[in-house]
Coordinates of C-alpha atoms and ligand atoms in Angstrom, one line a residue:
M2 CA -17.8 -5.8 33.4
A3 CA -15.9 -9.2 33.5
V4 CA -13.6 -9.7 36.6
Q5 CA -10.1 -10.4 35.5
D6 CA -7.8 -12.8 37.3
W7 CA -5.2 -10.8 39.3
N8 CA -4.1 -13.8 41.4
S9 CA -1.6 -15.3 39.0
V10 CA 1.6 -13.4 38.2
P11 CA 1.1 -11.3 35.0
T12 CA 3.4 -12.5 32.2
G13 CA 2.9 -9.3 30.1
S14 CA 2.2 -11.5 27.1
L15 CA 0.6 -10.1 24.0
T16 CA -1.6 -11.7 21.4
L17 CA -0.6 -12.6 17.8
S18 CA -0.9 -9.0 16.7
G19 CA 0.0 -7.3 20.0
A20 CA -2.5 -5.5 22.3
E21 CA -5.5 -6.9 20.5
A22 CA -8.8 -7.3 22.2
A23 CA -10.6 -10.6 21.5
L24 CA -11.7 -10.9 17.9
P25 CA -14.7 -12.9 16.6
D26 CA -13.6 -16.5 16.1
H27 CA -13.8 -16.4 12.3
I28 CA -11.6 -13.2 12.2
R29 CA -9.1 -14.6 14.7
D30 CA -8.9 -17.8 12.5
F31 CA -8.4 -15.7 9.4
Q32 CA -5.6 -13.8 11.1
A33 CA -3.9 -17.0 12.2
T34 CA -4.2 -18.4 8.6
L35 CA -2.7 -15.3 7.2
R36 CA 0.2 -15.3 9.7
D37 CA 1.0 -18.8 8.7
F38 CA 0.9 -17.8 5.0
A39 CA 3.1 -14.8 5.8
L40 CA 5.7 -16.8 7.5
K41 CA 5.7 -20.0 5.4
V42 CA 5.0 -18.7 1.9
M43 CA 5.7 -14.9 1.7
R44 CA 8.8 -14.5 3.8
P45 CA 10.9 -17.1 2.0
I46 CA 9.6 -16.2 -1.5
G47 CA 10.1 -12.5 -0.8
Q48 CA 13.7 -13.2 0.3
Q49 CA 14.3 -15.2 -2.9
L50 CA 12.9 -12.5 -5.1
D51 CA 14.9 -9.8 -3.3
K52 CA 18.1 -11.5 -4.5
M53 CA 17.0 -11.9 -8.1
S54 CA 17.4 -9.5 -11.0
P55 CA 14.1 -7.7 -11.9
E56 CA 13.9 -9.8 -15.1
E57 CA 14.3 -13.1 -13.2
A58 CA 11.8 -12.0 -10.6
I59 CA 9.0 -11.9 -13.2
A60 CA 10.1 -14.8 -15.5
E61 CA 7.7 -17.7 -16.0
D62 CA 9.6 -19.9 -13.5
S63 CA 9.9 -17.1 -10.8
P64 CA 8.6 -18.0 -7.3
Y65 CA 6.5 -14.9 -7.6
W66 CA 3.9 -17.0 -9.5
E67 CA 3.8 -19.6 -6.8
F68 CA 3.1 -16.8 -4.3
R69 CA 0.4 -15.3 -6.5
Q70 CA -1.4 -18.7 -6.9
R71 CA -1.2 -19.5 -3.2
Y72 CA -2.6 -16.0 -2.4
L73 CA -5.5 -16.6 -4.7
D74 CA -6.0 -20.0 -3.1
L75 CA -6.7 -18.2 0.3
G76 CA -10.0 -17.2 -1.3
V77 CA -10.0 -13.5 -0.3
R78 CA -12.1 -11.7 -2.9
V79 CA -13.0 -8.0 -3.5
E80 CA -16.6 -8.9 -3.9
T81 CA -16.8 -10.7 -0.6
L82 CA -15.2 -7.7 1.2
M83 CA -17.7 -5.4 -0.5
E84 CA -20.7 -7.4 0.6
M85 CA -19.6 -7.5 4.3
E86 CA -20.9 -5.3 7.0
P87 CA -18.7 -2.2 6.8
N88 CA -17.2 -2.4 10.3
E89 CA -16.2 -6.0 9.8
A90 CA -14.9 -5.3 6.3
A91 CA -12.7 -2.5 7.6
L92 CA -11.2 -4.8 10.3
L93 CA -10.7 -7.7 7.8
F94 CA -9.1 -5.4 5.3
S95 CA -6.7 -4.1 7.9
I96 CA -5.8 -7.5 9.2
L97 CA -5.3 -8.8 5.7
F98 CA -2.7 -6.1 4.8
E99 CA -1.1 -6.1 8.3
E100 CA -0.4 -9.8 7.9
L101 CA 0.7 -9.6 4.2
G102 CA 3.0 -6.8 5.3
Y103 CA 4.3 -9.0 8.1
G104 CA 5.2 -11.6 5.5
D105 CA 6.7 -9.4 2.8
S106 CA 5.8 -5.7 2.2
G107 CA 6.7 -5.8 -1.5
L108 CA 4.5 -8.8 -2.1
A109 CA 1.7 -7.2 0.0
I110 CA 1.8 -4.1 -2.2
S111 CA 1.7 -6.3 -5.3
V112 CA -1.6 -7.8 -3.9
G113 CA -2.8 -4.3 -3.1
A114 CA -2.1 -2.9 -6.6
A115 CA -3.5 -6.1 -8.1
I116 CA -7.0 -5.5 -6.7
L117 CA -7.1 -1.7 -7.2
P118 CA -8.9 -1.8 -10.6
Q119 CA -11.6 -4.1 -9.1
W120 CA -11.7 -2.3 -5.7
I121 CA -12.2 1.2 -7.1
S122 CA -14.7 0.0 -9.8
A123 CA -16.8 -1.5 -7.0
K124 CA -16.5 1.7 -5.0
F125 CA -18.0 3.5 -8.0
G126 CA -20.8 0.9 -8.3
R127 CA -19.4 -0.6 -11.6
M128 CA -20.0 -4.3 -10.7
D129 CA -20.0 -5.1 -14.4
L130 CA -16.2 -4.3 -14.5
L131 CA -15.8 -6.5 -11.4
E132 CA -17.4 -9.3 -13.4
E133 CA -15.3 -8.7 -16.4
F134 CA -12.1 -8.5 -14.4
P135 CA -12.4 -10.9 -11.4
D136 CA -9.6 -11.0 -8.8
E137 CA -7.7 -13.6 -10.8
K138 CA -6.9 -10.8 -13.3
L139 CA -3.8 -9.2 -11.9
G140 CA -4.2 -5.4 -11.8
C141 CA -2.1 -2.2 -11.5
W142 CA -2.7 1.4 -10.8
A143 CA -1.0 3.8 -13.3
I144 CA -1.1 7.5 -12.3
T145 CA 2.4 8.9 -12.1
E146 CA 4.3 9.9 -15.2
P147 CA 8.0 10.6 -16.0
D148 CA 7.5 14.3 -15.7
H149 CA 4.7 14.2 -13.1
G150 CA 5.1 12.5 -9.7
S151 CA 3.8 14.4 -6.7
D152 CA 1.6 16.6 -8.8
M153 CA -0.3 13.7 -10.3
L154 CA -1.5 12.8 -6.8
D155 CA -2.6 16.5 -6.3
P156 CA -4.8 17.4 -9.3
N157 CA -6.5 20.1 -7.3
G158 CA -3.2 21.9 -6.7
K159 CA -3.2 21.8 -2.9
V160 CA 0.6 21.5 -2.8
S161 CA 1.5 23.1 -6.1
H162 CA 3.9 26.0 -6.2
P163 CA 2.3 29.4 -6.9
T164 CA 4.9 30.1 -9.6
G165 CA 5.0 26.5 -10.9
N166 CA 4.2 25.5 -14.4
Y167 CA 3.5 21.9 -14.4
G168 CA 3.8 21.5 -18.1
R169 CA 2.3 19.0 -20.5
P170 CA 1.0 15.6 -19.3
N171 CA 2.9 12.6 -20.6
C172 CA -0.3 10.6 -21.1
V173 CA -3.6 12.0 -22.5
A174 CA -7.0 10.4 -23.3
T175 CA -8.9 12.1 -26.0
L176 CA -12.6 11.9 -25.4
K177 CA -14.5 12.7 -28.5
D178 CA -17.9 11.8 -30.0
G179 CA -18.2 8.7 -27.8
S180 CA -14.7 7.4 -28.6
I181 CA -11.6 7.3 -26.3
T182 CA -8.1 7.3 -27.7
L183 CA -5.1 6.9 -25.4
N184 CA -1.6 8.2 -26.1
G185 CA 1.6 8.6 -24.1
Q186 CA 3.1 6.7 -21.2
K187 CA 3.1 6.2 -17.4
S188 CA 6.1 6.2 -15.1
A189 CA 8.5 3.3 -14.4
W190 CA 7.0 3.2 -10.9
V191 CA 3.7 1.5 -11.8
S192 CA 3.5 -1.4 -9.4
N193 CA 2.9 -4.7 -11.3
G194 CA 3.0 -2.6 -14.5
V195 CA 5.1 -5.1 -16.3
I196 CA 2.9 -8.1 -15.5
A197 CA -0.6 -6.7 -15.0
E198 CA -3.6 -8.0 -17.0
V199 CA -5.8 -5.1 -16.1
C200 CA -5.0 -1.5 -15.4
I201 CA -6.8 1.4 -13.6
L202 CA -5.4 4.4 -15.3
Y203 CA -5.6 8.0 -14.2
C204 CA -4.6 10.6 -16.8
A205 CA -5.3 13.9 -18.4
A206 CA -8.4 14.2 -20.6
D207 CA -8.7 16.2 -23.7
T208 CA -12.4 16.9 -24.5
G209 CA -11.6 19.4 -27.3
D210 CA -9.9 22.3 -25.4
G211 CA -6.6 20.6 -24.6
P212 CA -5.8 18.7 -21.4
D213 CA -6.7 20.3 -18.0
P214 CA -4.9 18.9 -14.9
E215 CA -8.1 19.1 -12.8
K216 CA -10.1 17.4 -15.5
G217 CA -8.7 14.0 -16.1
C218 CA -10.4 10.7 -16.6
V219 CA -10.2 7.2 -15.1
L220 CA -10.1 4.1 -17.4
V221 CA -10.2 0.4 -16.4
F222 CA -9.1 -1.8 -19.3
P223 CA -7.3 -4.9 -20.2
T224 CA -3.6 -4.4 -20.9
D225 CA -3.7 -6.6 -24.0
L226 CA -5.6 -4.0 -26.1
P227 CA -3.8 -3.2 -29.4
G228 CA -1.3 -0.3 -28.9
V229 CA -0.4 -1.1 -25.2
S230 CA 3.2 -2.0 -24.5
R231 CA 5.4 -2.2 -21.4
G232 CA 8.9 -1.1 -20.4
K233 CA 11.6 -3.1 -18.7
P234 CA 11.1 -4.1 -15.0
L235 CA 12.7 -1.5 -12.7
D236 CA 15.8 -2.3 -10.6
K237 CA 15.5 -0.7 -7.2
L238 CA 16.7 -0.5 -3.6
G239 CA 13.7 -1.9 -1.6
Q240 CA 10.5 -3.9 -2.1
R241 CA 12.3 -5.8 -4.9
A242 CA 9.7 -8.5 -4.7
L243 CA 7.3 -5.9 -6.2
C244 CA 7.9 -5.5 -9.9
Q245 CA 7.4 -2.1 -11.5
G246 CA 7.6 -0.6 -14.9
E247 CA 6.3 1.7 -17.5
L248 CA 3.1 1.3 -19.7
F249 CA 3.1 2.9 -23.2
F250 CA 0.1 3.7 -25.2
D251 CA 0.1 4.3 -28.9
N252 CA -3.3 5.3 -30.3
V253 CA -5.1 2.8 -28.0
N254 CA -8.8 2.7 -28.7
I255 CA -10.6 2.3 -25.4
P256 CA -14.2 1.1 -25.5
E257 CA -16.5 3.5 -23.7
K258 CA -17.6 0.9 -21.2
Y259 CA -14.1 1.1 -19.7
L260 CA -14.6 4.8 -18.7
L261 CA -14.9 4.6 -14.9
A262 CA -14.9 8.4 -14.2
G263 CA -15.0 11.3 -16.7
P264 CA -13.6 14.8 -16.3
E265 CA -16.4 16.0 -14.0
D266 CA -15.7 13.1 -11.5
Y267 CA -11.9 13.1 -11.8
L268 CA -11.1 14.9 -8.5
R269 CA -13.5 12.7 -6.6
A270 CA -11.9 9.6 -8.2
V271 CA -8.3 10.7 -7.3
Y272 CA -9.5 11.4 -3.7
C273 CA -11.1 8.0 -3.5
I274 CA -8.1 5.9 -4.7
H275 CA -5.7 7.9 -2.7
T276 CA -7.7 7.5 0.4
E277 CA -8.0 3.7 -0.1
A278 CA -4.3 3.3 -1.1
N279 CA -3.0 5.3 1.8
A280 CA -5.0 3.3 4.3
L281 CA -3.7 0.1 2.7
M282 CA -0.2 1.4 3.0
G283 CA -0.9 2.1 6.7
A284 CA -1.9 -1.5 7.4
T285 CA 1.0 -3.0 5.3
F286 CA 3.7 -1.1 7.0
A287 CA 2.3 -1.5 10.5
G288 CA 2.7 -5.2 9.7
L289 CA 6.3 -4.8 8.5
A290 CA 7.2 -2.9 11.7
Q291 CA 5.8 -5.7 13.8
A292 CA 7.8 -8.3 11.8
A293 CA 11.0 -6.4 12.5
A294 CA 10.1 -6.0 16.2
H295 CA 9.5 -9.7 16.5
L296 CA 12.8 -10.6 14.8
A297 CA 14.6 -8.2 17.1
H298 CA 12.8 -9.8 20.1
D299 CA 14.1 -13.2 19.2
Y300 CA 17.6 -12.0 18.5
V301 CA 18.2 -10.2 21.7
H302 CA 17.2 -13.3 23.6
E303 CA 19.6 -15.5 21.6
R304 CA 22.6 -13.3 21.1
K305 CA 25.1 -13.3 24.0
Q306 CA 27.9 -11.0 24.9
G307 CA 30.2 -12.0 27.8
G308 CA 28.0 -15.1 28.2
V309 CA 24.9 -12.9 28.9
P310 CA 22.0 -12.6 26.5
I311 CA 21.9 -9.0 25.4
I312 CA 18.3 -8.6 26.5
Q313 CA 19.7 -8.4 30.1
H314 CA 21.0 -4.9 29.3
Q315 CA 18.6 -2.2 30.4
S316 CA 19.2 -0.2 27.2
V317 CA 18.3 -3.2 25.1
K318 CA 15.1 -3.7 27.0
S319 CA 14.2 -0.1 26.6
R320 CA 14.9 -0.1 22.9
L321 CA 12.8 -3.3 22.4
F322 CA 10.0 -1.6 24.3
H323 CA 10.0 1.3 21.9
L324 CA 9.9 -1.0 18.8
F325 CA 6.7 -2.6 20.2
R326 CA 5.2 0.7 21.4
K327 CA 5.6 2.3 18.0
T328 CA 4.3 -0.7 16.2
E329 CA 1.2 -0.8 18.4
M330 CA 0.6 2.9 17.7
A331 CA 0.8 2.5 13.9
R332 CA -1.5 -0.5 13.9
A333 CA -4.1 1.2 16.2
L334 CA -4.2 4.4 14.2
T335 CA -4.6 2.5 10.9
R336 CA -7.4 0.4 12.3
R337 CA -9.2 3.5 13.6
V338 CA -8.8 5.3 10.3
L339 CA -10.1 2.3 8.3
A340 CA -13.1 2.0 10.7
F341 CA -13.8 5.7 10.3
N342 CA -13.5 5.8 6.6
N343 CA -15.7 2.7 6.2
D344 CA -18.4 4.1 8.5
P345 CA -21.5 4.5 6.4
T346 CA -22.8 7.2 8.7
N347 CA -19.9 9.5 7.7
L348 CA -20.6 12.0 5.0
E349 CA -17.3 11.1 3.2
P350 CA -14.2 9.1 3.9
S351 CA -11.2 11.3 5.1
L352 CA -8.1 11.4 2.9
C353 CA -6.4 13.5 5.6
S354 CA -7.0 10.6 8.1
A355 CA -5.7 8.0 5.6
M356 CA -2.6 10.2 5.2
F357 CA -2.2 10.1 9.1
A358 CA -2.1 6.3 8.8
K359 CA 0.2 6.1 5.8
T360 CA 2.8 8.6 7.0
T361 CA 2.7 7.2 10.6
S362 CA 3.1 3.5 9.6
T363 CA 5.8 4.1 7.0
Q364 CA 7.8 6.4 9.3
T365 CA 7.3 3.9 12.0
A366 CA 8.4 1.0 9.8
F367 CA 11.5 2.9 8.9
E368 CA 12.4 3.7 12.5
V369 CA 11.6 0.3 13.8
T370 CA 13.5 -1.6 11.1
S371 CA 16.5 0.8 11.6
D372 CA 16.5 0.4 15.4
A373 CA 16.0 -3.4 15.1
L374 CA 19.0 -3.5 12.7
Q375 CA 21.0 -1.7 15.4
L376 CA 20.0 -4.4 17.9
F377 CA 21.3 -7.0 15.5
G378 CA 24.7 -5.2 15.5
G379 CA 27.0 -6.2 12.5
N380 CA 24.7 -9.1 11.7
G381 CA 21.9 -6.6 11.0
L382 CA 23.9 -5.4 8.0
S383 CA 24.5 -8.9 6.6
R384 CA 22.3 -10.2 3.8
E385 CA 22.3 -13.5 5.8
Y386 CA 19.8 -11.9 8.1
P387 CA 16.4 -10.5 7.1
I388 CA 16.6 -7.1 8.8
E389 CA 18.6 -5.1 6.2
K390 CA 16.0 -6.1 3.5
M391 CA 13.2 -4.9 5.8
L392 CA 14.9 -1.6 6.3
R393 CA 15.2 -1.2 2.5
D394 CA 11.6 -2.2 2.0
A395 CA 10.5 0.4 4.6
R396 CA 12.6 3.1 3.1
A397 CA 10.8 2.8 -0.2
S398 CA 7.4 3.2 1.5
M399 CA 8.2 6.8 2.5
I400 CA 8.1 7.8 -1.2
E401 CA 5.5 5.3 -2.4
D402 CA 1.9 6.5 -2.8
G403 CA 3.1 10.1 -2.2
C404 CA 6.2 11.3 -0.5
N405 CA 5.5 11.6 3.2
E406 CA 6.5 15.3 3.4
V407 CA 4.2 16.1 0.5
L408 CA 1.3 14.1 2.0
S409 CA 1.7 16.1 5.3
I410 CA 1.5 19.4 3.4
K411 CA -1.6 18.2 1.5
G412 CA -3.1 16.7 4.6
G413 CA -2.5 19.9 6.5
S414 CA -4.4 21.8 3.8
Y415 CA -7.5 19.8 4.7
L416 CA -7.1 21.1 8.2
Y417 CA -6.9 24.8 7.1
D418 CA -10.0 26.7 8.0
P419 CA -10.0 30.3 6.6
E420 CA -13.1 31.0 8.7
K421 CA -10.9 30.9 11.8
I422 CA -8.6 33.7 10.6
D423 CA -10.0 37.1 11.4
G424 CA -13.5 35.8 11.2
G425 CA -13.0 34.7 7.6
R426 CA -12.2 38.2 6.3
Ligands
LIG517 C1 7.7 1.5 -4.1 C2 6.9 2.5 -5.0 C3 5.7 2.0 -5.6 C4 5.0 2.9 -6.4 N1 3.8 2.5 -7.0 C5 3.2 3.3 -7.9 C6 2.1 2.8 -8.7 O1 1.6 1.7 -8.4 N2 1.6 3.6 -9.6 C7 2.1 4.8 -9.9 O2 1.5 5.5 -10.8 N3 3.1 5.3 -9.2 C8 3.7 4.6 -8.2 N4 4.8 5.1 -7.5 C9 5.3 6.4 -7.8 C10 5.1 7.3 -6.5 O3 3.7 7.7 -6.4 C11 5.9 8.6 -6.7 O4 7.3 8.2 -6.7 C12 5.7 9.6 -5.7 O5 4.4 10.2 -5.8 C13 6.7 10.8 -5.8 O6 6.8 11.2 -7.1 P1 8.3 11.4 -7.8 O7 9.0 10.1 -7.5 O8 8.1 11.8 -9.2 O9 9.0 12.5 -6.9 P2 8.9 14.1 -7.1 O10 7.5 14.5 -7.2 O11 9.8 14.5 -8.2 O12 9.5 14.6 -5.7 C14 10.9 14.7 -5.5 C15 11.2 15.4 -4.2 O13 10.6 16.7 -4.3 C16 9.7 16.9 -3.2 N5 8.5 17.7 -3.7 C17 7.9 17.5 -4.9 N6 6.8 18.3 -4.9 C18 6.8 19.0 -3.8 C19 5.9 19.9 -3.2 N7 4.8 20.4 -3.8 N8 6.1 20.3 -1.9 C20 7.2 19.9 -1.2 N9 8.1 19.0 -1.7 C21 7.9 18.5 -3.0 C22 9.3 15.5 -2.7 O14 8.9 15.6 -1.4 C23 10.5 14.7 -3.0 O15 11.4 14.7 -1.9 C24 5.5 4.2 -6.6 C25 6.7 4.6 -6.0 C26 7.4 3.8 -5.2 C27 8.7 4.2 -4.6

């Protein structure tokens, strides 16, 4: 074990991302590049987009497109991540979304949604789809519907009400004699829905006996197929840099090569994307929490009351401590979950663990941004300062990718072991 130097006075300083043990040089450099990108590109563009109307935010001259191009210029590609050694890939994935979340969580989620068609296709071994839809093709994930939110993320009914009747799906793919026809619509919440070039769609499948909620299908297809149209971009409270909107399907003929998972694989496919997406949320919102903690750290050193910087107050020091403590906790948990879920010696990735990461990081981001805002006093409420936006962004995350309370019920159901009750009788 290396001997540490205890002769100089400890400064208590932390690294770029907090209590981070030494990283391999290339990963440390990657982290520093991303931090620079987060601060110089994402933060200002995210703030601009936040103040625009949803239509302006996706217009041709919107700064969103500058962000998109500069993100692509960083050269991070799904294929590269897939080819890496699993432990390293997990660490890089986590650092990528932590840093994007540090810059702007709405834009980070836009990147996450953009790669989901490619990411899940690769997880299912469909490298041909990755070739047809490289990372430059902006993606979206359409699963929720106007009448089906929480239940679409729960096709095996782990949280459904015993007396509930979940009714007809709003979107159905008819699979018949080797042809696929898509009809209906997805909800106004599809991230990137109004600008995406490729979509990974999860919907009910009708193979002849009517749609069955447990037997859906997954399609990956270009959004310029005849019969696909889009709704208006959604106006909302937080993550306004992330555009959202409906997709409509009118007798869309989907070539069979775009079928990623059929009815027999549907539950596995929902489990897979939900596990990936919840872990991605965990990393992104750990990053947002850290950004708010850092802004609060700067502010309490600058702001004076009675000629004294407010950091001199014990209560302020203690509140600052808890912002950093919670941020470290969210990041550490997410890294651990990603490492576990990427470990090839595991029988399967754990959705329950990904839900630990998602619910912890988003709850943490909400608490940290709210407590950071309190440290800013009245200035925290002003749109001249970045904290109120971060609080709004964090608030949205507690609903996104599954409401936290629903995720904890569903996660808890994976912990339920009937064998432990009266010996399984
Ligand atoms: C920022 C953001 C991004 C999103 N991105 C996408 C996307 O890319 N693609 C996509 O398809 N969708 C997306 N969504 C939709 C998101 O997945 C849904 O909003 C979420 O799953 C909840 O569904 P809902 O809004 O219909 O709420 P509902 O399901 O109607 O829930 C309303 C309330 O009822 C409670 N509730 C519902 N069912 C239960 C239950 N069984 N047990 C206990 N309580 C329950 C919930 O906790 C909640 O408080 C996004 C949402 C947001 C906010």
